[in-house]
Amino acid sequence: MKYTIVFIVIYLIWIMLTWNMEPANFFTGAVVSLIITALFGREFPYHPEHTFQPGRYFAFARFLGVFVVQMAKANFIMAYRIISPGLPINPGIVVIPLRLKSPLGRIILANSITLAPGTFTMDITEDTLVIHWIYVETLDPAKAEECICGRLQSILKEVFE
Amino acid sequence: MNDLIGQVLLSVGLCFTFLGCVGLVRMPDVYCRLQAATKCVTLGTGSILLAAIVMTGVSGTGVKAAVCMVFLFLNSPTAAHALARAARSSGIKVWQKQDGAKKDI
């Protein structure tokens, strides 16, 4: 089942990237996807059974909503910081706790923190995230987590665990 | 109509990309520069790709632009994270405001 999921995902990406409706293209795509699946399919979906639980997709959609709003906000705040003459920045490093265990969830959390307003993942360890904050408001880990992640961590916990 | 929306999106994208470049020059250290580069450039490139989608519709170009957008949002933070991690492990300190030092002198 693992292999089937990987194959379908790769085949869909192939079709979208080439977007060519000739039979030869579909055939080539199938062959290429089969080779890639045979090489890497062993590793990728860590929990194949999660693919068929619709609750996770709803949670992920909620995550995407929060994330898109945060990302747009981040761009405008950053644009303001760049064009304002006084350069209103006060950079520093904070460490916040990381409670997610699943590797994919951790990657997505780190990436969305990088795209969230004013924060930036520098390093990731077993149970902490090292974050560069362009305008430090607090150094306390719990408060910093509240400011930086908000609800993201708990939503991702629903999606991936 | 689609052309108009596309051109507006294209201008927004160019503005943000330009601001990202300005930030790259103005910011004081490597971490702040990376912040400017990742944040502004994601929305900048994102809206240029969105303009491509709006202007060409469901065609080869449009679908490719949509896929590129997903890859952009996955890759841009990852690359920035790799750069920041390398900078940190080679021992670059975070820049601090120099107000206090000026008063002392």
JSON list of N, CA and C in Angstrom, two decimals, chain A residues 18-86:
[
{"chain": "A", "resi": 18, "resn": "THR", "atom": "N", "xyz": [4.13, 17.87, -16.98]},
{"chain": "A", "resi": 18, "resn": "THR", "atom": "CA", "xyz": [4.27, 17.80, -18.43]},
{"chain": "A", "resi": 18, "resn": "THR", "atom": "C", "xyz": [3.02, 18.34, -19.14]},
{"chain": "A", "resi": 19, "resn": "TRP", "atom": "N", "xyz": [1.81, 17.98, -18.62]},
{"chain": "A", "resi": 19, "resn": "TRP", "atom": "CA", "xyz": [0.53, 18.45, -19.16]},
{"chain": "A", "resi": 19, "resn": "TRP", "atom": "C", "xyz": [0.46, 18.29, -20.67]},
{"chain": "A", "resi": 20, "resn": "ASN", "atom": "N", "xyz": [0.61, 17.05, -21.07]},
{"chain": "A", "resi": 20, "resn": "ASN", "atom": "CA", "xyz": [0.67, 16.72, -22.48]},
{"chain": "A", "resi": 20, "resn": "ASN", "atom": "C", "xyz": [-0.20, 15.49, -22.64]},
{"chain": "A", "resi": 21, "resn": "MET", "atom": "N", "xyz": [-1.31, 15.59, -23.45]},
{"chain": "A", "resi": 21, "resn": "MET", "atom": "CA", "xyz": [-2.32, 14.54, -23.42]},
{"chain": "A", "resi": 21, "resn": "MET", "atom": "C", "xyz": [-2.08, 13.43, -24.44]},
{"chain": "A", "resi": 22, "resn": "GLU", "atom": "N", "xyz": [-0.83, 13.18, -24.80]},
{"chain": "A", "resi": 22, "resn": "GLU", "atom": "CA", "xyz": [-0.59, 12.07, -25.73]},
{"chain": "A", "resi": 22, "resn": "GLU", "atom": "C", "xyz": [-0.36, 10.78, -24.94]},
{"chain": "A", "resi": 23, "resn": "PRO", "atom": "N", "xyz": [-0.81, 9.66, -25.50]},
{"chain": "A", "resi": 23, "resn": "PRO", "atom": "CA", "xyz": [-0.64, 8.37, -24.79]},
{"chain": "A", "resi": 23, "resn": "PRO", "atom": "C", "xyz": [0.82, 8.08, -24.47]},
{"chain": "A", "resi": 24, "resn": "ALA", "atom": "N", "xyz": [1.74, 8.46, -25.38]},
{"chain": "A", "resi": 24, "resn": "ALA", "atom": "CA", "xyz": [3.16, 8.18, -25.15]},
{"chain": "A", "resi": 24, "resn": "ALA", "atom": "C", "xyz": [3.64, 8.83, -23.86]},
{"chain": "A", "resi": 25, "resn": "ASN", "atom": "N", "xyz": [3.15, 10.05, -23.60]},
{"chain": "A", "resi": 25, "resn": "ASN", "atom": "CA", "xyz": [3.56, 10.76, -22.39]},
{"chain": "A", "resi": 25, "resn": "ASN", "atom": "C", "xyz": [3.09, 10.04, -21.14]},
{"chain": "A", "resi": 26, "resn": "PHE", "atom": "N", "xyz": [1.82, 9.57, -21.17]},
{"chain": "A", "resi": 26, "resn": "PHE", "atom": "CA", "xyz": [1.31, 8.84, -20.00]},
{"chain": "A", "resi": 26, "resn": "PHE", "atom": "C", "xyz": [2.13, 7.58, -19.76]},
{"chain": "A", "resi": 27, "resn": "PHE", "atom": "N", "xyz": [2.50, 6.92, -20.85]},
{"chain": "A", "resi": 27, "resn": "PHE", "atom": "CA", "xyz": [3.27, 5.68, -20.71]},
{"chain": "A", "resi": 27, "resn": "PHE", "atom": "C", "xyz": [4.64, 5.98, -20.10]},
{"chain": "A", "resi": 28, "resn": "THR", "atom": "N", "xyz": [5.34, 7.00, -20.65]},
{"chain": "A", "resi": 28, "resn": "THR", "atom": "CA", "xyz": [6.66, 7.36, -20.11]},
{"chain": "A", "resi": 28, "resn": "THR", "atom": "C", "xyz": [6.55, 7.70, -18.63]},
{"chain": "A", "resi": 29, "resn": "GLY", "atom": "N", "xyz": [5.50, 8.48, -18.30]},
{"chain": "A", "resi": 29, "resn": "GLY", "atom": "CA", "xyz": [5.31, 8.87, -16.90]},
{"chain": "A", "resi": 29, "resn": "GLY", "atom": "C", "xyz": [5.17, 7.66, -16.02]},
{"chain": "A", "resi": 30, "resn": "ALA", "atom": "N", "xyz": [4.38, 6.67, -16.46]},
{"chain": "A", "resi": 30, "resn": "ALA", "atom": "CA", "xyz": [4.17, 5.47, -15.66]},
{"chain": "A", "resi": 30, "resn": "ALA", "atom": "C", "xyz": [5.50, 4.75, -15.44]},
{"chain": "A", "resi": 31, "resn": "VAL", "atom": "N", "xyz": [6.31, 4.64, -16.51]},
{"chain": "A", "resi": 31, "resn": "VAL", "atom": "CA", "xyz": [7.59, 3.94, -16.37]},
{"chain": "A", "resi": 31, "resn": "VAL", "atom": "C", "xyz": [8.50, 4.67, -15.38]},
{"chain": "A", "resi": 32, "resn": "VAL", "atom": "N", "xyz": [8.62, 6.01, -15.57]},
{"chain": "A", "resi": 32, "resn": "VAL", "atom": "CA", "xyz": [9.49, 6.79, -14.67]},
{"chain": "A", "resi": 32, "resn": "VAL", "atom": "C", "xyz": [9.01, 6.68, -13.23]},
{"chain": "A", "resi": 33, "resn": "SER", "atom": "N", "xyz": [7.68, 6.82, -13.02]},
{"chain": "A", "resi": 33, "resn": "SER", "atom": "CA", "xyz": [7.16, 6.75, -11.66]},
{"chain": "A", "resi": 33, "resn": "SER", "atom": "C", "xyz": [7.44, 5.39, -11.04]},
{"chain": "A", "resi": 34, "resn": "LEU", "atom": "N", "xyz": [7.31, 4.33, -11.87]},
{"chain": "A", "resi": 34, "resn": "LEU", "atom": "CA", "xyz": [7.57, 2.99, -11.34]},
{"chain": "A", "resi": 34, "resn": "LEU", "atom": "C", "xyz": [9.02, 2.87, -10.88]},
{"chain": "A", "resi": 35, "resn": "ILE", "atom": "N", "xyz": [9.95, 3.41, -11.69]},
{"chain": "A", "resi": 35, "resn": "ILE", "atom": "CA", "xyz": [11.37, 3.32, -11.30]},
{"chain": "A", "resi": 35, "resn": "ILE", "atom": "C", "xyz": [11.60, 4.07, -9.99]},
{"chain": "A", "resi": 36, "resn": "ILE", "atom": "N", "xyz": [11.06, 5.31, -9.91]},
{"chain": "A", "resi": 36, "resn": "ILE", "atom": "CA", "xyz": [11.28, 6.10, -8.68]},
{"chain": "A", "resi": 36, "resn": "ILE", "atom": "C", "xyz": [10.65, 5.41, -7.48]},
{"chain": "A", "resi": 37, "resn": "THR", "atom": "N", "xyz": [9.43, 4.86, -7.68]},
{"chain": "A", "resi": 37, "resn": "THR", "atom": "CA", "xyz": [8.77, 4.17, -6.58]},
{"chain": "A", "resi": 37, "resn": "THR", "atom": "C", "xyz": [9.60, 2.99, -6.10]},
{"chain": "A", "resi": 38, "resn": "ALA", "atom": "N", "xyz": [10.15, 2.23, -7.06]},
{"chain": "A", "resi": 38, "resn": "ALA", "atom": "CA", "xyz": [10.95, 1.07, -6.67]},
{"chain": "A", "resi": 38, "resn": "ALA", "atom": "C", "xyz": [12.18, 1.51, -5.88]},
{"chain": "A", "resi": 39, "resn": "LEU", "atom": "N", "xyz": [12.74, 2.68, -6.24]},
{"chain": "A", "resi": 39, "resn": "LEU", "atom": "CA", "xyz": [13.96, 3.12, -5.55]},
{"chain": "A", "resi": 39, "resn": "LEU", "atom": "C", "xyz": [13.67, 3.71, -4.18]},
{"chain": "A", "resi": 40, "resn": "PHE", "atom": "N", "xyz": [12.61, 4.56, -4.07]},
{"chain": "A", "resi": 40, "resn": "PHE", "atom": "CA", "xyz": [12.45, 5.33, -2.84]},
{"chain": "A", "resi": 40, "resn": "PHE", "atom": "C", "xyz": [11.18, 5.01, -2.07]},
{"chain": "A", "resi": 41, "resn": "GLY", "atom": "N", "xyz": [10.30, 4.17, -2.60]},
{"chain": "A", "resi": 41, "resn": "GLY", "atom": "CA", "xyz": [9.00, 3.94, -1.97]},
{"chain": "A", "resi": 41, "resn": "GLY", "atom": "C", "xyz": [9.11, 3.33, -0.59]},
{"chain": "A", "resi": 42, "resn": "ARG", "atom": "N", "xyz": [10.22, 2.65, -0.32]},
{"chain": "A", "resi": 42, "resn": "ARG", "atom": "CA", "xyz": [10.40, 1.99, 0.97]},
{"chain": "A", "resi": 42, "resn": "ARG", "atom": "C", "xyz": [10.39, 3.01, 2.11]},
{"chain": "A", "resi": 43, "resn": "GLU", "atom": "N", "xyz": [10.92, 4.22, 1.86]},
{"chain": "A", "resi": 43, "resn": "GLU", "atom": "CA", "xyz": [11.18, 5.15, 2.94]},
{"chain": "A", "resi": 43, "resn": "GLU", "atom": "C", "xyz": [9.99, 6.06, 3.26]},
{"chain": "A", "resi": 44, "resn": "PHE", "atom": "N", "xyz": [9.19, 6.50, 2.24]},
{"chain": "A", "resi": 44, "resn": "PHE", "atom": "CA", "xyz": [8.50, 7.74, 2.45]},
{"chain": "A", "resi": 44, "resn": "PHE", "atom": "C", "xyz": [7.27, 7.81, 3.32]},
{"chain": "A", "resi": 45, "resn": "PRO", "atom": "N", "xyz": [6.12, 7.25, 2.99]},
{"chain": "A", "resi": 45, "resn": "PRO", "atom": "CA", "xyz": [5.03, 7.52, 3.94]},
{"chain": "A", "resi": 45, "resn": "PRO", "atom": "C", "xyz": [5.31, 6.75, 5.23]},
{"chain": "A", "resi": 46, "resn": "TYR", "atom": "N", "xyz": [5.57, 7.47, 6.32]},
{"chain": "A", "resi": 46, "resn": "TYR", "atom": "CA", "xyz": [5.88, 6.80, 7.58]},
{"chain": "A", "resi": 46, "resn": "TYR", "atom": "C", "xyz": [4.65, 6.11, 8.15]},
{"chain": "A", "resi": 47, "resn": "HIS", "atom": "N", "xyz": [3.48, 6.72, 7.90]},
{"chain": "A", "resi": 47, "resn": "HIS", "atom": "CA", "xyz": [2.24, 6.11, 8.41]},
{"chain": "A", "resi": 47, "resn": "HIS", "atom": "C", "xyz": [1.24, 6.02, 7.26]},
{"chain": "A", "resi": 48, "resn": "PRO", "atom": "N", "xyz": [1.34, 5.00, 6.42]},
{"chain": "A", "resi": 48, "resn": "PRO", "atom": "CA", "xyz": [0.43, 4.94, 5.26]},
{"chain": "A", "resi": 48, "resn": "PRO", "atom": "C", "xyz": [-1.03, 4.89, 5.66]},
{"chain": "A", "resi": 49, "resn": "GLU", "atom": "N", "xyz": [-1.32, 4.36, 6.86]},
{"chain": "A", "resi": 49, "resn": "GLU", "atom": "CA", "xyz": [-2.74, 4.25, 7.24]},
{"chain": "A", "resi": 49, "resn": "GLU", "atom": "C", "xyz": [-3.37, 5.64, 7.47]},
{"chain": "A", "resi": 50, "resn": "HIS", "atom": "N", "xyz": [-2.54, 6.67, 7.71]},
{"chain": "A", "resi": 50, "resn": "HIS", "atom": "CA", "xyz": [-3.09, 8.00, 7.92]},
{"chain": "A", "resi": 50, "resn": "HIS", "atom": "C", "xyz": [-3.72, 8.59, 6.66]},
{"chain": "A", "resi": 51, "resn": "THR", "atom": "N", "xyz": [-3.34, 8.06, 5.48]},
{"chain": "A", "resi": 51, "resn": "THR", "atom": "CA", "xyz": [-3.84, 8.61, 4.23]},
{"chain": "A", "resi": 51, "resn": "THR", "atom": "C", "xyz": [-5.35, 8.51, 4.11]},
{"chain": "A", "resi": 52, "resn": "PHE", "atom": "N", "xyz": [-5.95, 7.53, 4.77]},
{"chain": "A", "resi": 52, "resn": "PHE", "atom": "CA", "xyz": [-7.38, 7.31, 4.57]},
{"chain": "A", "resi": 52, "resn": "PHE", "atom": "C", "xyz": [-8.22, 7.79, 5.76]},
{"chain": "A", "resi": 53, "resn": "GLN", "atom": "N", "xyz": [-7.70, 8.74, 6.54]},
{"chain": "A", "resi": 53, "resn": "GLN", "atom": "CA", "xyz": [-8.49, 9.26, 7.65]},
{"chain": "A", "resi": 53, "resn": "GLN", "atom": "C", "xyz": [-8.87, 10.70, 7.34]},
{"chain": "A", "resi": 54, "resn": "PRO", "atom": "N", "xyz": [-10.14, 10.93, 6.92]},
{"chain": "A", "resi": 54, "resn": "PRO", "atom": "CA", "xyz": [-10.53, 12.26, 6.42]},
{"chain": "A", "resi": 54, "resn": "PRO", "atom": "C", "xyz": [-10.36, 13.37, 7.44]},
{"chain": "A", "resi": 55, "resn": "GLY", "atom": "N", "xyz": [-10.46, 13.07, 8.74]},
{"chain": "A", "resi": 55, "resn": "GLY", "atom": "CA", "xyz": [-10.29, 14.11, 9.75]},
{"chain": "A", "resi": 55, "resn": "GLY", "atom": "C", "xyz": [-8.98, 14.84, 9.61]},
{"chain": "A", "resi": 56, "resn": "ARG", "atom": "N", "xyz": [-7.95, 14.10, 9.22]},
{"chain": "A", "resi": 56, "resn": "ARG", "atom": "CA", "xyz": [-6.63, 14.72, 9.07]},
{"chain": "A", "resi": 56, "resn": "ARG", "atom": "C", "xyz": [-6.63, 15.74, 7.94]},
{"chain": "A", "resi": 57, "resn": "TYR", "atom": "N", "xyz": [-7.39, 15.47, 6.86]},
{"chain": "A", "resi": 57, "resn": "TYR", "atom": "CA", "xyz": [-7.43, 16.43, 5.76]},
{"chain": "A", "resi": 57, "resn": "TYR", "atom": "C", "xyz": [-8.14, 17.72, 6.18]},
{"chain": "A", "resi": 58, "resn": "PHE", "atom": "N", "xyz": [-9.21, 17.58, 6.98]},
{"chain": "A", "resi": 58, "resn": "PHE", "atom": "CA", "xyz": [-9.89, 18.79, 7.45]},
{"chain": "A", "resi": 58, "resn": "PHE", "atom": "C", "xyz": [-8.96, 19.61, 8.33]},
{"chain": "A", "resi": 59, "resn": "ALA", "atom": "N", "xyz": [-8.23, 18.91, 9.21]},
{"chain": "A", "resi": 59, "resn": "ALA", "atom": "CA", "xyz": [-7.29, 19.62, 10.08]},
{"chain": "A", "resi": 59, "resn": "ALA", "atom": "C", "xyz": [-6.23, 20.32, 9.25]},
{"chain": "A", "resi": 60, "resn": "PHE", "atom": "N", "xyz": [-5.79, 19.64, 8.18]},
{"chain": "A", "resi": 60, "resn": "PHE", "atom": "CA", "xyz": [-4.75, 20.24, 7.34]},
{"chain": "A", "resi": 60, "resn": "PHE", "atom": "C", "xyz": [-5.28, 21.46, 6.61]},
{"chain": "A", "resi": 61, "resn": "ALA", "atom": "N", "xyz": [-6.57, 21.40, 6.20]},
{"chain": "A", "resi": 61, "resn": "ALA", "atom": "CA", "xyz": [-7.16, 22.57, 5.54]},
{"chain": "A", "resi": 61, "resn": "ALA", "atom": "C", "xyz": [-7.21, 23.74, 6.51]},
{"chain": "A", "resi": 62, "resn": "ARG", "atom": "N", "xyz": [-7.54, 23.44, 7.79]},
{"chain": "A", "resi": 62, "resn": "ARG", "atom": "CA", "xyz": [-7.56, 24.51, 8.80]},
{"chain": "A", "resi": 62, "resn": "ARG", "atom": "C", "xyz": [-6.17, 25.11, 8.95]},
{"chain": "A", "resi": 63, "resn": "PHE", "atom": "N", "xyz": [-5.16, 24.22, 8.97]},
{"chain": "A", "resi": 63, "resn": "PHE", "atom": "CA", "xyz": [-3.78, 24.67, 9.07]},
{"chain": "A", "resi": 63, "resn": "PHE", "atom": "C", "xyz": [-3.44, 25.59, 7.91]},
{"chain": "A", "resi": 64, "resn": "LEU", "atom": "N", "xyz": [-3.85, 25.18, 6.69]},
{"chain": "A", "resi": 64, "resn": "LEU", "atom": "CA", "xyz": [-3.53, 25.99, 5.51]},
{"chain": "A", "resi": 64, "resn": "LEU", "atom": "C", "xyz": [-4.16, 27.38, 5.61]},
{"chain": "A", "resi": 65, "resn": "GLY", "atom": "N", "xyz": [-5.40, 27.45, 6.14]},
{"chain": "A", "resi": 65, "resn": "GLY", "atom": "CA", "xyz": [-6.05, 28.73, 6.30]},
{"chain": "A", "resi": 65, "resn": "GLY", "atom": "C", "xyz": [-5.24, 29.64, 7.20]},
{"chain": "A", "resi": 66, "resn": "VAL", "atom": "N", "xyz": [-4.89, 29.13, 8.40]},
{"chain": "A", "resi": 66, "resn": "VAL", "atom": "CA", "xyz": [-4.10, 29.92, 9.35]},
{"chain": "A", "resi": 66, "resn": "VAL", "atom": "C", "xyz": [-2.79, 30.33, 8.71]},
{"chain": "A", "resi": 67, "resn": "PHE", "atom": "N", "xyz": [-2.16, 29.39, 8.00]},
{"chain": "A", "resi": 67, "resn": "PHE", "atom": "CA", "xyz": [-0.83, 29.62, 7.44]},
{"chain": "A", "resi": 67, "resn": "PHE", "atom": "C", "xyz": [-0.83, 30.70, 6.37]},
{"chain": "A", "resi": 68, "resn": "VAL", "atom": "N", "xyz": [-1.85, 30.66, 5.48]},
{"chain": "A", "resi": 68, "resn": "VAL", "atom": "CA", "xyz": [-1.87, 31.65, 4.38]},
{"chain": "A", "resi": 68, "resn": "VAL", "atom": "C", "xyz": [-2.05, 33.06, 4.95]},
{"chain": "A", "resi": 69, "resn": "VAL", "atom": "N", "xyz": [-2.94, 33.20, 5.96]},
{"chain": "A", "resi": 69, "resn": "VAL", "atom": "CA", "xyz": [-3.14, 34.52, 6.57]},
{"chain": "A", "resi": 69, "resn": "VAL", "atom": "C", "xyz": [-1.83, 35.01, 7.19]},
{"chain": "A", "resi": 70, "resn": "GLN", "atom": "N", "xyz": [-1.15, 34.11, 7.93]},
{"chain": "A", "resi": 70, "resn": "GLN", "atom": "CA", "xyz": [0.11, 34.48, 8.58]},
{"chain": "A", "resi": 70, "resn": "GLN", "atom": "C", "xyz": [1.15, 34.90, 7.56]},
{"chain": "A", "resi": 71, "resn": "MET", "atom": "N", "xyz": [1.20, 34.15, 6.44]},
{"chain": "A", "resi": 71, "resn": "MET", "atom": "CA", "xyz": [2.24, 34.42, 5.45]},
{"chain": "A", "resi": 71, "resn": "MET", "atom": "C", "xyz": [2.02, 35.79, 4.81]},
{"chain": "A", "resi": 72, "resn": "ALA", "atom": "N", "xyz": [0.75, 36.09, 4.46]},
{"chain": "A", "resi": 72, "resn": "ALA", "atom": "CA", "xyz": [0.49, 37.39, 3.85]},
{"chain": "A", "resi": 72, "resn": "ALA", "atom": "C", "xyz": [0.84, 38.51, 4.82]},
{"chain": "A", "resi": 73, "resn": "LYS", "atom": "N", "xyz": [0.45, 38.32, 6.11]},
{"chain": "A", "resi": 73, "resn": "LYS", "atom": "CA", "xyz": [0.77, 39.32, 7.13]},
{"chain": "A", "resi": 73, "resn": "LYS", "atom": "C", "xyz": [2.28, 39.50, 7.23]},
{"chain": "A", "resi": 74, "resn": "ALA", "atom": "N", "xyz": [3.01, 38.38, 7.20]},
{"chain": "A", "resi": 74, "resn": "ALA", "atom": "CA", "xyz": [4.47, 38.43, 7.35]},
{"chain": "A", "resi": 74, "resn": "ALA", "atom": "C", "xyz": [5.08, 39.28, 6.25]},
{"chain": "A", "resi": 75, "resn": "ASN", "atom": "N", "xyz": [4.56, 39.13, 5.02]},
{"chain": "A", "resi": 75, "resn": "ASN", "atom": "CA", "xyz": [5.13, 39.89, 3.91]},
{"chain": "A", "resi": 75, "resn": "ASN", "atom": "C", "xyz": [4.93, 41.38, 4.11]},
{"chain": "A", "resi": 76, "resn": "PHE", "atom": "N", "xyz": [3.71, 41.77, 4.55]},
{"chain": "A", "resi": 76, "resn": "PHE", "atom": "CA", "xyz": [3.47, 43.20, 4.70]},
{"chain": "A", "resi": 76, "resn": "PHE", "atom": "C", "xyz": [4.30, 43.77, 5.85]},
{"chain": "A", "resi": 77, "resn": "ILE", "atom": "N", "xyz": [4.40, 43.02, 6.97]},
{"chain": "A", "resi": 77, "resn": "ILE", "atom": "CA", "xyz": [5.20, 43.52, 8.10]},
{"chain": "A", "resi": 77, "resn": "ILE", "atom": "C", "xyz": [6.65, 43.67, 7.69]},
{"chain": "A", "resi": 78, "resn": "MET", "atom": "N", "xyz": [7.15, 42.68, 6.93]},
{"chain": "A", "resi": 78, "resn": "MET", "atom": "CA", "xyz": [8.55, 42.73, 6.51]},
{"chain": "A", "resi": 78, "resn": "MET", "atom": "C", "xyz": [8.77, 43.91, 5.56]},
{"chain": "A", "resi": 79, "resn": "ALA", "atom": "N", "xyz": [7.82, 44.13, 4.64]},
{"chain": "A", "resi": 79, "resn": "ALA", "atom": "CA", "xyz": [7.94, 45.26, 3.72]},
{"chain": "A", "resi": 79, "resn": "ALA", "atom": "C", "xyz": [7.98, 46.56, 4.50]},
{"chain": "A", "resi": 80, "resn": "TYR", "atom": "N", "xyz": [7.13, 46.66, 5.55]},
{"chain": "A", "resi": 80, "resn": "TYR", "atom": "CA", "xyz": [7.13, 47.88, 6.38]},
{"chain": "A", "resi": 80, "resn": "TYR", "atom": "C", "xyz": [8.49, 48.03, 7.06]},
{"chain": "A", "resi": 81, "resn": "ARG", "atom": "N", "xyz": [9.04, 46.96, 7.62]},
{"chain": "A", "resi": 81, "resn": "ARG", "atom": "CA", "xyz": [10.34, 47.06, 8.30]},
{"chain": "A", "resi": 81, "resn": "ARG", "atom": "C", "xyz": [11.42, 47.51, 7.32]},
{"chain": "A", "resi": 82, "resn": "ILE", "atom": "N", "xyz": [11.34, 47.05, 6.08]},
{"chain": "A", "resi": 82, "resn": "ILE", "atom": "CA", "xyz": [12.40, 47.38, 5.12]},
{"chain": "A", "resi": 82, "resn": "ILE", "atom": "C", "xyz": [12.32, 48.83, 4.69]},
{"chain": "A", "resi": 83, "resn": "ILE", "atom": "N", "xyz": [11.09, 49.34, 4.42]},
{"chain": "A", "resi": 83, "resn": "ILE", "atom": "CA", "xyz": [11.05, 50.70, 3.88]},
{"chain": "A", "resi": 83, "resn": "ILE", "atom": "C", "xyz": [11.02, 51.76, 4.95]},
{"chain": "A", "resi": 84, "resn": "SER", "atom": "N", "xyz": [10.74, 51.42, 6.23]},
{"chain": "A", "resi": 84, "resn": "SER", "atom": "CA", "xyz": [10.71, 52.51, 7.22]},
{"chain": "A", "resi": 84, "resn": "SER", "atom": "C", "xyz": [12.14, 52.93, 7.53]},
{"chain": "A", "resi": 85, "resn": "PRO", "atom": "N", "xyz": [12.39, 54.26, 7.58]},
{"chain": "A", "resi": 85, "resn": "PRO", "atom": "CA", "xyz": [13.76, 54.77, 7.64]},
{"chain": "A", "resi": 85, "resn": "PRO", "atom": "C", "xyz": [14.51, 54.38, 8.91]},
{"chain": "A", "resi": 86, "resn": "GLY", "atom": "N", "xyz": [13.81, 54.24, 10.06]},
{"chain": "A", "resi": 86, "resn": "GLY", "atom": "CA", "xyz": [14.52, 53.97, 11.30]},
{"chain": "A", "resi": 86, "resn": "GLY", "atom": "C", "xyz": [14.99, 52.53, 11.46]}
]
